Coordinates of N, CA and C in Angstrom, one line a residue:
M11 N -15.6 32.1 17.9 CA -16.9 32.8 17.9 C -17.4 33.2 16.5
V12 N -18.6 33.0 16.3 CA -19.2 33.2 15.0 C -19.5 34.7 14.9
A13 N -19.2 35.4 13.8 CA -19.5 36.8 13.6 C -21.0 36.9 13.3
Q14 N -21.6 38.1 13.7 CA -22.9 38.3 13.6 C -23.2 38.7 12.1
Q15 N -24.2 38.1 11.5 CA -24.6 38.2 10.1 C -25.4 39.5 9.8
S16 N -25.2 40.2 8.7 CA -25.9 41.3 8.2 C -27.2 40.6 7.6
T17 N -28.4 41.3 7.6 CA -29.5 40.9 7.0 C -29.7 41.4 5.6
E18 N -28.7 42.2 5.1 CA -28.7 42.6 3.8 C -28.6 41.4 2.7
K19 N -29.5 41.3 1.8 CA -29.5 40.2 0.8 C -28.7 40.7 -0.4
I20 N -28.1 39.7 -1.0 CA -27.3 40.0 -2.2 C -28.3 40.0 -3.5
Q21 N -27.8 41.0 -4.4 CA -28.7 41.1 -5.5 C -28.2 40.0 -6.6
K22 N -29.1 39.0 -6.8 CA -28.7 37.9 -7.7 C -28.9 38.4 -9.1
G23 N -28.0 37.8 -10.0 CA -28.1 38.1 -11.4 C -26.6 38.2 -12.0
R24 N -26.6 38.8 -13.2 CA -25.3 38.9 -13.9 C -24.5 40.0 -13.5
Y25 N -23.1 39.8 -13.4 CA -22.1 40.8 -13.0 C -21.0 40.7 -14.0
R26 N -20.3 41.8 -14.3 CA -19.0 41.9 -15.0 C -17.9 42.1 -14.1
H27 N -16.8 41.2 -14.1 CA -15.6 41.4 -13.4 C -14.8 42.6 -14.0
Y28 N -14.1 43.3 -13.3 CA -13.4 44.4 -13.9 C -12.3 44.1 -15.0
K29 N -12.0 42.7 -15.0 CA -11.1 42.3 -16.1 C -11.9 41.8 -17.3
G30 N -13.3 41.8 -17.2 CA -14.0 41.6 -18.4 C -15.0 40.4 -18.4
G31 N -14.6 39.4 -17.6 CA -15.5 38.1 -17.5 C -16.8 38.4 -16.9
E32 N -17.8 37.6 -17.4 CA -19.2 37.8 -16.9 C -19.5 36.6 -16.0
Y33 N -20.3 36.9 -14.9 CA -20.5 35.8 -13.9 C -22.0 36.0 -13.5
F34 N -22.6 34.9 -13.0 CA -24.0 35.0 -12.6 C -24.0 34.7 -11.0
V35 N -24.4 35.6 -10.2 CA -24.5 35.4 -8.7 C -25.7 34.6 -8.5
I36 N -25.4 33.4 -7.8 CA -26.5 32.5 -7.5 C -27.2 32.8 -6.2
D37 N -26.3 33.0 -5.1 CA -26.8 33.3 -3.8 C -25.6 33.7 -2.9
Q38 N -25.8 33.8 -1.6 CA -24.8 34.0 -0.7 C -24.7 32.8 0.3
A39 N -23.6 32.6 0.9 CA -23.5 31.4 1.8 C -22.7 32.0 3.1
T40 N -22.8 31.2 4.2 CA -22.2 31.7 5.4 C -21.2 30.5 5.8
H41 N -20.0 30.9 6.1 CA -19.0 29.9 6.7 C -19.5 29.4 7.9
S42 N -19.5 28.1 8.1 CA -20.0 27.5 9.3 C -19.3 27.8 10.6
E43 N -18.0 28.0 10.5 CA -17.1 28.2 11.7 C -17.0 29.7 12.1
T44 N -16.8 30.5 11.1 CA -16.5 31.9 11.3 C -17.7 32.9 11.2
G45 N -18.7 32.4 10.4 CA -19.9 33.3 10.2 C -19.7 34.3 9.0
E46 N -18.4 34.2 8.4 CA -18.1 35.1 7.3 C -19.1 34.8 6.1
R47 N -19.5 35.9 5.5 CA -20.4 35.8 4.3 C -19.6 35.6 3.0
F48 N -20.1 34.9 2.1 CA -19.5 34.6 0.8 C -20.5 34.7 -0.3
V49 N -20.1 35.2 -1.5 CA -20.9 35.2 -2.7 C -20.6 33.9 -3.4
V50 N -21.8 33.3 -3.9 CA -21.7 32.1 -4.7 C -22.0 32.5 -6.1
Y51 N -21.1 32.3 -7.0 CA -21.3 32.6 -8.4 C -20.7 31.7 -9.4
R52 N -21.3 31.7 -10.7 CA -20.8 30.8 -11.7 C -20.3 31.7 -12.9
A53 N -19.2 31.2 -13.4 CA -18.6 31.8 -14.7 C -19.6 31.6 -15.8
L54 N -19.8 32.6 -16.7 CA -20.6 32.5 -17.9 C -19.8 32.3 -19.1
Y55 N -18.6 31.7 -18.9 CA -17.7 31.4 -20.1 C -16.9 30.2 -19.7
G56 N -16.1 29.6 -20.6 CA -15.3 28.5 -20.3 C -16.0 27.3 -19.8
D57 N -15.4 26.7 -18.7 CA -16.1 25.5 -18.1 C -17.2 25.9 -17.2
Q58 N -17.6 27.1 -17.1 CA -18.7 27.7 -16.2 C -18.5 27.3 -14.7
G59 N -17.3 27.3 -14.3 CA -17.0 26.9 -12.9 C -17.8 27.6 -11.8
L60 N -18.0 27.0 -10.8 CA -18.7 27.5 -9.7 C -17.6 28.1 -8.7
W61 N -17.8 29.3 -8.2 CA -16.9 30.0 -7.3 C -17.6 30.6 -6.1
I62 N -16.7 30.9 -5.1 CA -17.2 31.6 -3.9 C -16.1 32.7 -3.7
R63 N -16.5 33.8 -3.1 CA -15.6 34.9 -2.8 C -16.2 35.6 -1.5
P64 N -15.3 36.1 -0.6 CA -15.8 36.8 0.5 C -16.7 38.0 0.0
Y65 N -17.9 38.2 0.7 CA -18.7 39.2 0.3 C -18.1 40.6 0.2
T66 N -17.3 40.9 1.3 CA -16.6 42.3 1.3 C -15.7 42.3 0.0
M67 N -15.0 41.3 -0.3 CA -14.1 41.4 -1.4 C -14.9 41.5 -2.8
F68 N -16.0 40.8 -2.9 CA -16.8 40.8 -4.2 C -17.2 42.2 -4.4
F69 N -17.7 42.9 -3.4 CA -18.2 44.3 -3.6 C -17.2 45.4 -3.3
E70 N -16.0 45.1 -3.2 CA -15.0 46.2 -3.0 C -14.6 46.9 -4.3
T71 N -14.0 48.0 -4.1 CA -13.4 48.8 -5.3 C -12.0 48.4 -5.5
V72 N -11.5 48.3 -6.7 CA -10.2 48.2 -7.0 C -9.7 49.4 -7.8
V73 N -8.4 49.7 -7.8 CA -7.9 50.8 -8.5 C -7.1 50.3 -9.8
I74 N -7.7 50.7 -10.9 CA -7.1 50.3 -12.2 C -6.7 51.5 -12.9
N75 N -5.4 51.6 -13.3 CA -4.8 52.8 -14.0 C -5.2 54.1 -13.3
G76 N -5.1 54.1 -12.0 CA -5.5 55.2 -11.2 C -6.9 55.6 -11.0
Q77 N -7.8 54.7 -11.5 CA -9.2 55.0 -11.4 C -9.9 53.9 -10.6
A78 N -10.7 54.2 -9.5 CA -11.4 53.3 -8.7 C -12.6 52.8 -9.5
V79 N -12.7 51.5 -9.6 CA -13.8 50.7 -10.2 C -14.4 49.6 -9.3
P80 N -15.6 49.2 -9.5 CA -16.0 48.1 -8.7 C -15.4 46.8 -9.2
R81 N -15.1 45.9 -8.3 CA -14.5 44.6 -8.7 C -15.5 43.8 -9.6
F82 N -16.8 43.9 -9.3 CA -17.8 43.3 -10.0 C -18.9 44.4 -10.2
A83 N -19.4 44.6 -11.4 CA -20.3 45.6 -11.8 C -21.7 44.8 -12.2
W84 N -22.8 45.3 -11.6 CA -24.1 44.7 -11.8 C -24.5 45.0 -13.3
L85 N -25.0 43.9 -13.9 CA -25.5 44.1 -15.3 C -27.0 43.9 -15.4
G86 N -27.5 43.0 -14.6 CA -29.0 42.7 -14.7 C -29.4 41.6 -13.8
D87 N -30.7 41.5 -13.6 CA -31.2 40.5 -12.7 C -31.5 39.2 -13.5
E88 N -32.1 38.2 -12.8 CA -32.3 36.9 -13.4 C -33.2 37.0 -14.6
T89 N -34.2 37.8 -14.6 CA -35.2 37.9 -15.6 C -34.6 38.5 -16.9
S90 N -33.5 39.2 -16.8 CA -32.9 39.8 -18.0 C -31.9 38.9 -18.6
D91 N -31.6 37.8 -17.9 CA -30.7 36.8 -18.5 C -31.4 35.8 -19.4
S92 N -30.6 35.2 -20.3 CA -31.2 34.3 -21.3 C -31.5 33.0 -20.6
S93 N -32.6 32.3 -21.2 CA -33.0 30.9 -20.6 C -31.9 30.0 -20.7
T94 N -31.0 30.0 -21.7 CA -29.9 29.1 -21.8 C -28.9 29.3 -20.6
T95 N -28.6 30.5 -20.3 CA -27.7 30.7 -19.2 C -28.3 30.2 -17.8
L96 N -29.6 30.6 -17.6 CA -30.3 30.0 -16.5 C -30.3 28.5 -16.4
G97 N -30.5 27.9 -17.5 CA -30.5 26.4 -17.5 C -29.2 25.8 -17.1
R98 N -28.1 26.5 -17.4 CA -26.9 25.9 -17.0 C -26.5 26.1 -15.5
L99 N -27.2 27.0 -14.8 CA -26.9 27.2 -13.4 C -27.2 26.1 -12.5
D100 N -28.1 25.2 -12.9 CA -28.6 24.1 -11.9 C -28.0 22.8 -12.3
Q101 N -27.0 22.8 -13.2 CA -26.3 21.6 -13.7 C -25.2 21.2 -12.8

């Protein structure tokens, strides 16, 4: 049975992972069999790999040194990003 989808849209743009890496959220996707929501994002470093992560995990809080922090922190939207970064997203 496919899970019911939320109508909440993901905020596209640049995010920082709690370990320091920066990523660009491209969109969200839905698993064809389970209906689970995923975040589709690209690393802004190294080989600029394309990744997916369950929506709930992407936006969960993690505890680091006794302090709760977001797994990914919002940095800015597409318009605040450089044109070189945006150009890499569709390669």
